[in-house]
Amino acid sequence: YMIVPVVSRAFVTLFIVINVLLWILLIVVSWTVNKNKEYKKQSPFYGKLFAALLSNSIWWCGARVVVTGMEKLPDPKAGRFLFVSNHRSVFDTFIQVAALWRYPMAFISKPENFKIPIGNQYMRRCRYMAINRDNPREGGMTLIKASEILKSGDSCIGVYPEGTRNRTTDTLLRFRHGCFKAALWAKCPIV
């Protein structure tokens, strides 16, 4: 009877200690990323660590994620794809990176996201790309870069073709068709 509370407290304490150590590791490792450097290769280490960071964040926020249909995705070693998704929640990228942790992922994101503490270093190291939605020429350059990454087989690219988070209830926003050009140019599948 008295063993249960002791075991429960020990388990909770161990769980908290492990999570604190994980966050310390994530912070310390993020300091090794050069914010001014454009990386030419996806880092499997940083990619998996970033997926762990996001997965841990999802768990602490109380979200429980159930994923179906993973068997429909290409084999992680077979090739890369353009990952297209709607954007209904702040947690979309968190969930997608955590669920697709076997795949090296780089998302096209708004520039403001590159100001997020700790996360911005991982985003840079995992080759996320900022897109200027107000300048078609700069946006096109980002899409060319995304297609080159897809062609090289270095990373899968994630995009939200609605262009912004959709706060409506039942309808999709109008897709910005330019993001599909990256897959067309790279001749890769779209998921």
Coordinates of N, CA and C in Angstrom, one line a residue:
Y1 N 0.8 -1.2 0.0 CA 0.0 0.0 0.0 C 0.9 1.3 0.0
M2 N 1.9 1.3 0.8 CA 2.8 2.5 0.9 C 3.8 2.5 -0.3
I3 N 4.0 1.5 -1.0 CA 5.0 1.4 -2.1 C 4.5 2.2 -3.3
V4 N 3.2 2.2 -3.6 CA 2.7 2.9 -4.8 C 3.0 4.4 -4.8
P5 N 2.7 5.1 -3.7 CA 3.0 6.6 -3.7 C 4.5 6.8 -3.9
V6 N 5.4 6.0 -3.3 CA 6.8 6.2 -3.4 C 7.3 5.9 -4.8
V7 N 6.7 4.9 -5.5 CA 7.1 4.6 -6.9 C 6.6 5.7 -7.8
S8 N 5.3 6.2 -7.5 CA 4.8 7.2 -8.3 C 5.6 8.5 -8.2
R9 N 6.0 8.9 -7.0 CA 6.8 10.1 -6.9 C 8.2 9.9 -7.5
A10 N 8.7 8.7 -7.4 CA 10.0 8.5 -8.0 C 9.9 8.5 -9.6
F11 N 8.8 8.0 -10.1 CA 8.6 8.0 -11.5 C 8.4 9.4 -12.0
V12 N 7.6 10.2 -11.3 CA 7.4 11.6 -11.7 C 8.6 12.4 -11.6
T13 N 9.4 12.2 -10.6 CA 10.7 12.9 -10.4 C 11.6 12.6 -11.5
L14 N 11.8 11.3 -11.8 CA 12.6 10.9 -12.9 C 12.2 11.4 -14.2
F15 N 10.9 11.4 -14.5 CA 10.3 12.0 -15.7 C 10.7 13.5 -15.8
I16 N 10.5 14.2 -14.8 CA 10.8 15.7 -14.8 C 12.3 15.9 -15.0
V17 N 13.1 15.1 -14.3 CA 14.6 15.3 -14.5 C 15.0 15.0 -15.9
I18 N 14.5 13.9 -16.5 CA 14.8 13.6 -17.9 C 14.4 14.7 -18.9
N19 N 13.2 15.3 -18.7 CA 12.7 16.3 -19.5 C 13.6 17.6 -19.3
V20 N 13.9 17.9 -18.1 CA 14.8 19.1 -17.9 C 16.1 18.9 -18.6
L21 N 16.7 17.7 -18.5 CA 18.0 17.4 -19.1 C 17.9 17.5 -20.6
L22 N 16.8 17.0 -21.2 CA 16.5 17.1 -22.6 C 16.5 18.5 -23.1
W23 N 15.8 19.4 -22.3 CA 15.7 20.8 -22.7 C 17.1 21.5 -22.6
I24 N 17.9 21.1 -21.6 CA 19.2 21.7 -21.4 C 20.1 21.2 -22.6
L25 N 20.0 20.0 -23.0 CA 20.7 19.4 -24.2 C 20.3 20.2 -25.4
L26 N 19.0 20.4 -25.6 CA 18.5 21.1 -26.8 C 19.0 22.5 -26.9
I27 N 19.0 23.2 -25.7 CA 19.5 24.6 -25.7 C 21.0 24.6 -26.0
V28 N 21.8 23.8 -25.3 CA 23.2 23.8 -25.5 C 23.6 23.4 -27.0
V29 N 22.9 22.4 -27.5 CA 23.2 22.1 -28.9 C 22.8 23.2 -29.9
S30 N 21.8 23.9 -29.6 CA 21.3 25.0 -30.5 C 22.4 26.1 -30.6
W31 N 23.2 26.2 -29.5 CA 24.3 27.2 -29.5 C 25.4 26.9 -30.6
T32 N 25.4 25.7 -31.0 CA 26.5 25.3 -32.0 C 26.1 25.7 -33.4
V33 N 24.9 26.1 -33.6 CA 24.4 26.5 -35.0 C 24.8 27.9 -35.3
N34 N 25.5 28.1 -36.4 CA 25.8 29.4 -36.9 C 24.6 30.0 -37.6
K35 N 24.1 31.1 -37.0 CA 22.9 31.7 -37.6 C 23.1 32.4 -38.9
N36 N 24.4 32.8 -39.2 CA 24.7 33.5 -40.4 C 25.1 32.6 -41.6
K37 N 25.2 31.3 -41.3 CA 25.7 30.4 -42.3 C 24.5 29.7 -43.1
E38 N 24.6 29.6 -44.4 CA 23.6 28.8 -45.1 C 24.2 27.4 -45.3
Y39 N 23.5 26.5 -44.6 CA 24.0 25.1 -44.7 C 23.6 24.4 -46.0
K40 N 24.5 23.6 -46.5 CA 24.3 22.9 -47.8 C 23.8 21.5 -47.7
K41 N 23.8 21.0 -46.5 CA 23.3 19.6 -46.2 C 22.4 19.6 -45.0
Q42 N 21.4 18.8 -45.1 CA 20.5 18.5 -43.9 C 21.3 17.7 -42.9
S43 N 21.2 18.0 -41.6 CA 21.9 17.2 -40.6 C 21.0 16.2 -40.0
P44 N 21.2 14.9 -40.1 CA 20.3 13.9 -39.5 C 20.2 14.1 -38.0
F45 N 21.4 14.5 -37.4 CA 21.4 14.7 -35.9 C 20.5 15.8 -35.5
Y46 N 20.6 17.0 -36.1 CA 19.8 18.1 -35.8 C 18.3 17.9 -36.1
G47 N 18.1 17.2 -37.2 CA 16.8 16.9 -37.6 C 16.0 16.0 -36.6
K48 N 16.7 15.0 -36.2 CA 16.1 14.1 -35.2 C 15.9 14.8 -33.8
L49 N 16.9 15.6 -33.5 CA 16.8 16.4 -32.2 C 15.7 17.4 -32.3
F50 N 15.5 18.0 -33.4 CA 14.4 19.0 -33.6 C 13.1 18.3 -33.5
A51 N 13.0 17.1 -34.1 CA 11.8 16.3 -34.0 C 11.5 16.0 -32.6
A52 N 12.5 15.6 -31.8 CA 12.3 15.3 -30.4 C 11.9 16.5 -29.6
L53 N 12.5 17.7 -29.9 CA 12.1 18.9 -29.3 C 10.6 19.2 -29.5
L54 N 10.2 19.1 -30.8 CA 8.8 19.4 -31.1 C 7.8 18.4 -30.5
S55 N 8.2 17.1 -30.6 CA 7.4 16.1 -30.0 C 7.2 16.3 -28.5
N56 N 8.3 16.6 -27.8 CA 8.2 16.9 -26.4 C 7.3 18.1 -26.1
S57 N 7.4 19.1 -27.0 CA 6.6 20.3 -26.8 C 5.1 20.0 -27.0
I58 N 4.8 19.1 -27.9 CA 3.4 18.7 -28.2 C 2.9 18.0 -26.9
W59 N 3.7 17.1 -26.4 CA 3.3 16.3 -25.2 C 3.0 17.2 -24.0
W60 N 4.0 18.2 -23.8 CA 3.8 19.1 -22.6 C 2.6 20.0 -22.8
C61 N 2.1 20.2 -24.0 CA 0.9 21.0 -24.3 C -0.3 20.2 -24.1
G62 N -0.2 18.9 -23.9 CA -1.3 18.1 -23.7 C -2.0 17.5 -24.9
A63 N -1.3 17.7 -26.1 CA -1.9 17.1 -27.3 C -1.5 15.7 -27.4
R64 N -2.4 14.9 -27.9 CA -2.2 13.5 -28.2 C -2.4 13.3 -29.7
V65 N -1.4 12.9 -30.4 CA -1.4 12.8 -31.8 C -1.6 11.3 -32.3
V66 N -2.5 11.1 -33.2 CA -2.7 9.8 -33.8 C -2.5 10.0 -35.3
V67 N -1.6 9.2 -35.9 CA -1.3 9.4 -37.3 C -1.7 8.1 -38.0
T68 N -2.4 8.3 -39.1 CA -2.8 7.1 -40.0 C -2.3 7.4 -41.4
G69 N -2.0 6.3 -42.1 CA -1.6 6.4 -43.5 C -0.2 6.6 -43.8
M70 N 0.7 6.4 -42.8 CA 2.1 6.5 -43.0 C 2.6 5.5 -44.0
E71 N 1.9 4.3 -44.1 CA 2.3 3.3 -45.1 C 2.2 3.8 -46.5
K72 N 1.5 4.9 -46.8 CA 1.3 5.4 -48.1 C 2.5 6.3 -48.5
L73 N 3.3 6.7 -47.6 CA 4.5 7.6 -47.9 C 5.6 6.8 -48.5
P74 N 6.4 7.4 -49.4 CA 7.6 6.7 -49.9 C 8.5 6.2 -48.8
D75 N 9.3 5.2 -49.1 CA 10.3 4.7 -48.2 C 11.3 5.9 -47.9
P76 N 11.6 6.1 -46.6 CA 12.5 7.2 -46.3 C 13.9 7.2 -47.0
K77 N 14.3 6.0 -47.5 CA 15.6 6.0 -48.2 C 15.4 6.1 -49.7
A78 N 14.1 6.0 -50.2 CA 13.8 5.9 -51.6 C 13.9 7.2 -52.3
G79 N 13.5 8.3 -51.7 CA 13.5 9.6 -52.3 C 12.8 10.6 -51.5
R80 N 12.7 11.8 -52.0 CA 12.1 12.9 -51.3 C 10.8 13.3 -52.0
F81 N 10.0 14.1 -51.2 CA 8.7 14.5 -51.7 C 8.4 15.9 -51.2
L82 N 7.4 16.5 -51.9 CA 6.9 17.8 -51.5 C 5.7 17.5 -50.6
F83 N 5.8 17.9 -49.3 CA 4.7 17.6 -48.3 C 3.8 18.9 -48.3
V84 N 2.6 18.7 -48.7 CA 1.6 19.8 -48.8 C 0.5 19.5 -47.7
S85 N 0.2 20.6 -47.0 CA -0.7 20.4 -45.9 C -1.6 21.7 -45.7
N86 N -2.7 21.5 -45.2 CA -3.5 22.7 -44.8 C -2.8 23.2 -43.5
H87 N -3.2 24.4 -43.1 CA -2.6 25.1 -41.9 C -3.6 25.7 -41.0
R88 N -4.1 24.8 -40.1 CA -5.2 25.2 -39.2 C -4.8 25.6 -37.8
S89 N -3.6 25.1 -37.4 CA -3.1 25.3 -36.1 C -1.7 25.8 -36.0
V90 N -1.4 26.4 -34.8 CA 0.0 26.8 -34.6 C 0.9 25.5 -34.5
F91 N 0.3 24.4 -34.1 CA 1.0 23.2 -33.9 C 1.2 22.3 -35.2
D92 N 0.7 22.8 -36.3 CA 0.8 22.0 -37.5 C 2.3 21.5 -37.8
T93 N 3.2 22.4 -37.8 CA 4.6 22.1 -38.1 C 5.1 21.2 -37.0
F94 N 4.8 21.5 -35.8 CA 5.3 20.6 -34.6 C 4.9 19.2 -34.9
I95 N 3.6 19.0 -35.1 CA 3.0 17.7 -35.3 C 3.6 17.0 -36.5
Q96 N 3.7 17.7 -37.6 CA 4.2 17.1 -38.9 C 5.7 16.7 -38.8
V97 N 6.5 17.5 -38.2 CA 7.9 17.2 -38.0 C 8.1 16.0 -37.1
A98 N 7.3 16.0 -36.0 CA 7.4 14.9 -35.0 C 6.9 13.6 -35.7
A99 N 5.8 13.7 -36.4 CA 5.2 12.5 -37.0 C 6.1 11.9 -38.2
L100 N 6.7 12.8 -38.9 CA 7.6 12.4 -40.0 C 9.1 12.4 -39.7
W101 N 9.4 12.1 -38.4 CA 10.8 12.1 -37.9 C 11.7 11.3 -38.7
R102 N 11.2 10.3 -39.4 CA 12.1 9.4 -40.2 C 12.6 10.1 -41.5
Y103 N 11.9 11.1 -41.9 CA 12.2 11.9 -43.1 C 12.9 13.2 -42.8
P104 N 14.0 13.5 -43.5 CA 14.6 14.8 -43.3 C 13.6 15.8 -43.8
M105 N 13.1 16.8 -43.0 CA 12.1 17.7 -43.4 C 12.7 19.2 -43.3
A106 N 12.4 20.0 -44.3 CA 12.7 21.4 -44.3 C 11.4 22.1 -44.8
F107 N 10.9 23.0 -44.0 CA 9.6 23.7 -44.4 C 9.9 25.1 -44.9
I108 N 9.0 25.5 -45.8 CA 9.1 26.9 -46.3 C 8.2 27.6 -45.3
S109 N 8.7 28.7 -44.7 CA 8.1 29.4 -43.6 C 8.2 30.9 -43.7
K110 N 7.3 31.5 -43.0 CA 7.3 33.0 -43.0 C 8.6 33.5 -42.2
P111 N 9.2 34.6 -42.6 CA 10.4 35.1 -42.0 C 10.3 35.3 -40.5
E112 N 9.1 35.6 -40.0 CA 8.9 35.9 -38.5 C 9.3 34.6 -37.7
N113 N 9.1 33.5 -38.3 CA 9.3 32.2 -37.5 C 10.8 32.0 -37.2
F114 N 11.7 32.7 -38.0 CA 13.1 32.6 -37.8 C 13.6 33.4 -36.6
K115 N 12.7 34.0 -35.9 CA 13.0 34.8 -34.7 C 12.7 34.1 -33.4
I116 N 12.1 32.9 -33.5 CA 11.7 32.1 -32.4 C 13.0 31.6 -31.7
P117 N 13.1 31.9 -30.4 CA 14.3 31.4 -29.6 C 14.4 29.9 -29.7
I118 N 15.6 29.4 -29.7 CA 16.0 28.0 -29.8 C 15.6 27.4 -31.1
G119 N 14.3 27.5 -31.4 CA 13.8 26.9 -32.7 C 14.4 27.4 -33.9
N120 N 14.8 28.7 -33.9 CA 15.3 29.3 -35.2 C 16.7 28.7 -35.5
Q121 N 17.5 28.3 -34.5 CA 18.8 27.7 -34.8 C 18.5 26.3 -35.5
Y122 N 17.6 25.6 -34.9 CA 17.3 24.2 -35.5 C 16.7 24.4 -36.9
M123 N 15.8 25.4 -37.1 CA 15.2 25.7 -38.4 C 16.3 26.0 -39.4
R124 N 17.3 26.8 -39.0 CA 18.4 27.1 -40.0 C 19.2 25.9 -40.3
R125 N 19.5 25.1 -39.2 CA 20.4 23.9 -39.4 C 19.7 22.8 -40.2
C126 N 18.4 22.8 -40.2 CA 17.6 21.8 -40.9 C 17.2 22.3 -42.3
R127 N 17.7 23.5 -42.6 CA 17.5 24.1 -44.0 C 16.1 24.6 -44.2
Y128 N 15.4 25.0 -43.2 CA 14.1 25.7 -43.5 C 14.4 26.9 -44.3
M129 N 13.4 27.3 -45.1 CA 13.6 28.5 -45.9 C 12.5 29.5 -45.6
A130 N 12.9 30.8 -45.5 CA 12.0 31.9 -45.3 C 11.5 32.3 -46.7
I131 N 10.2 32.6 -46.8 CA 9.7 33.1 -48.1 C 9.0 34.4 -47.9
N132 N 9.4 35.3 -48.8 CA 8.8 36.7 -48.8 C 7.5 36.6 -49.6
R133 N 6.4 36.6 -48.9 CA 5.1 36.5 -49.6 C 4.7 37.7 -50.4
D134 N 5.4 38.8 -50.0 CA 5.0 40.1 -50.7 C 5.8 40.4 -51.9
N135 N 6.9 39.6 -52.1 CA 7.8 39.9 -53.3 C 7.9 38.6 -54.1
P136 N 7.1 38.6 -55.2 CA 7.1 37.4 -56.1 C 8.5 36.9 -56.5
R137 N 9.4 37.8 -56.8 CA 10.7 37.4 -57.3 C 11.5 36.7 -56.2
E138 N 11.5 37.2 -55.0 CA 12.1 36.6 -53.8 C 11.5 35.2 -53.5
G139 N 10.1 35.2 -53.6 CA 9.4 34.0 -53.4 C 9.8 32.9 -54.4
G140 N 9.9 33.3 -55.7 CA 10.4 32.4 -56.7 C 11.8 31.9 -56.5
M141 N 12.7 32.7 -55.9 CA 14.0 32.2 -55.6 C 13.9 31.2 -54.5
T142 N 13.1 31.3 -53.5 CA 12.9 30.3 -52.5 C 12.4 29.0 -53.1
L143 N 11.5 29.1 -54.0 CA 10.9 27.9 -54.7 C 12.0 27.2 -55.5
I144 N 12.9 27.9 -56.1 CA 14.0 27.3 -56.9 C 14.9 26.6 -55.9
K145 N 15.2 27.2 -54.8 CA 16.1 26.6 -53.8 C 15.4 25.3 -53.3
A146 N 14.1 25.4 -53.0 CA 13.4 24.2 -52.6 C 13.5 23.1 -53.6
S147 N 13.3 23.4 -54.9 CA 13.4 22.4 -55.9 C 14.8 21.8 -56.0
E148 N 15.8 22.6 -55.8 CA 17.2 22.1 -55.8 C 17.4 21.1 -54.6
I149 N 16.9 21.5 -53.5 CA 17.0 20.6 -52.3 C 16.3 19.2 -52.6
L150 N 15.1 19.3 -53.2 CA 14.4 18.1 -53.5 C 15.1 17.3 -54.5
K151 N 15.7 17.9 -55.6 CA 16.4 17.2 -56.6 C 17.7 16.5 -56.0
S152 N 18.3 17.2 -55.1 CA 19.5 16.6 -54.5 C 19.3 15.4 -53.6
G153 N 18.0 15.2 -53.2 CA 17.6 14.1 -52.3 C 18.0 14.4 -50.9
D154 N 18.3 15.6 -50.6 CA 18.8 16.0 -49.2 C 17.6 16.0 -48.2
S155 N 16.5 16.6 -48.6 CA 15.4 16.8 -47.7 C 14.1 16.8 -48.4
C156 N 13.0 16.4 -47.7 CA 11.7 16.6 -48.2 C 11.3 18.1 -47.8
I157 N 10.5 18.7 -48.6 CA 10.1 20.1 -48.4 C 8.6 20.1 -48.0
G158 N 8.3 20.8 -46.9 CA 7.0 21.0 -46.4 C 6.5 22.4 -46.8
V159 N 5.2 22.5 -47.3 CA 4.6 23.8 -47.6 C 3.2 23.8 -47.2
Y160 N 2.7 25.1 -47.0 CA 1.3 25.3 -46.7 C 0.8 26.2 -47.8
P161 N 0.2 25.6 -48.8 CA -0.2 26.4 -50.0 C -1.2 27.5 -49.8
E162 N -1.9 27.4 -48.6 CA -2.9 28.5 -48.3 C -2.1 29.8 -48.0
G163 N -0.8 29.7 -47.7 CA 0.0 30.9 -47.5 C -0.1 31.5 -46.1
T164 N -1.0 31.1 -45.3 CA -1.1 31.6 -44.0 C -2.0 30.6 -43.2
R165 N -2.0 30.8 -41.9 CA -2.9 29.9 -41.1 C -4.3 30.2 -41.3
N166 N -5.1 29.2 -41.6 CA -6.5 29.3 -41.9 C -7.4 29.2 -40.6
R167 N -8.0 30.3 -40.3 CA -8.8 30.3 -39.1 C -10.3 30.1 -39.3
T168 N -10.7 29.8 -40.6 CA -12.1 29.5 -40.9 C -12.4 28.1 -40.4
T169 N -13.6 27.7 -40.4 CA -14.0 26.5 -39.8 C -14.1 25.3 -40.8
D170 N -14.6 25.5 -42.0 CA -14.9 24.4 -42.9 C -14.2 24.5 -44.3
T171 N -13.7 25.6 -44.6 CA -13.2 25.8 -46.0 C -11.7 26.0 -46.0
L172 N -11.1 25.6 -47.2 CA -9.7 25.9 -47.4 C -9.6 27.3 -48.0
L173 N -8.5 28.0 -47.7 CA -8.2 29.2 -48.4 C -7.8 28.9 -49.8
R174 N -7.7 29.9 -50.7 CA -7.3 29.7 -52.0 C -5.8 29.3 -52.0
F175 N -5.5 28.3 -52.7 CA -4.1 27.8 -52.8 C -3.2 28.7 -53.6
R176 N -2.0 29.0 -53.2 CA -1.0 29.7 -54.0 C -0.3 28.6 -54.8
H177 N -0.5 28.6 -56.0 CA -0.1 27.5 -56.9 C 1.5 27.4 -57.0
G178 N 2.2 28.5 -56.7 CA 3.6 28.5 -56.9 C 4.4 27.5 -56.2
C179 N 3.9 27.1 -55.0 CA 4.6 26.1 -54.2 C 4.7 24.7 -54.9
F180 N 3.8 24.4 -55.8 CA 3.8 23.2 -56.5 C 4.9 23.1 -57.6
K181 N 5.3 24.3 -58.0 CA 6.4 24.3 -59.0 C 7.7 23.7 -58.5
A182 N 7.9 23.7 -57.2 CA 9.1 23.1 -56.7 C 9.1 21.6 -57.0
A183 N 7.9 21.0 -56.8 CA 7.8 19.5 -57.1 C 7.9 19.3 -58.6
L184 N 7.3 20.1 -59.4 CA 7.3 20.0 -60.8 C 8.8 20.1 -61.4
W185 N 9.5 21.1 -60.9 CA 10.9 21.3 -61.3 C 11.8 20.1 -60.9
A186 N 11.5 19.6 -59.7 CA 12.4 18.5 -59.1 C 11.9 17.2 -59.6
K187 N 10.7 17.1 -60.2 CA 10.2 15.8 -60.7 C 10.0 14.8 -59.5
C188 N 9.4 15.3 -58.4 CA 9.3 14.5 -57.3 C 7.8 14.3 -56.9
P189 N 7.4 13.3 -56.1 CA 6.0 13.2 -55.8 C 5.5 14.2 -54.8
I190 N 4.2 14.4 -54.7 CA 3.6 15.3 -53.8 C 2.8 14.5 -52.8
V191 N 3.0 14.7 -51.5 CA 2.3 14.0 -50.5 C 1.3 15.0 -49.9

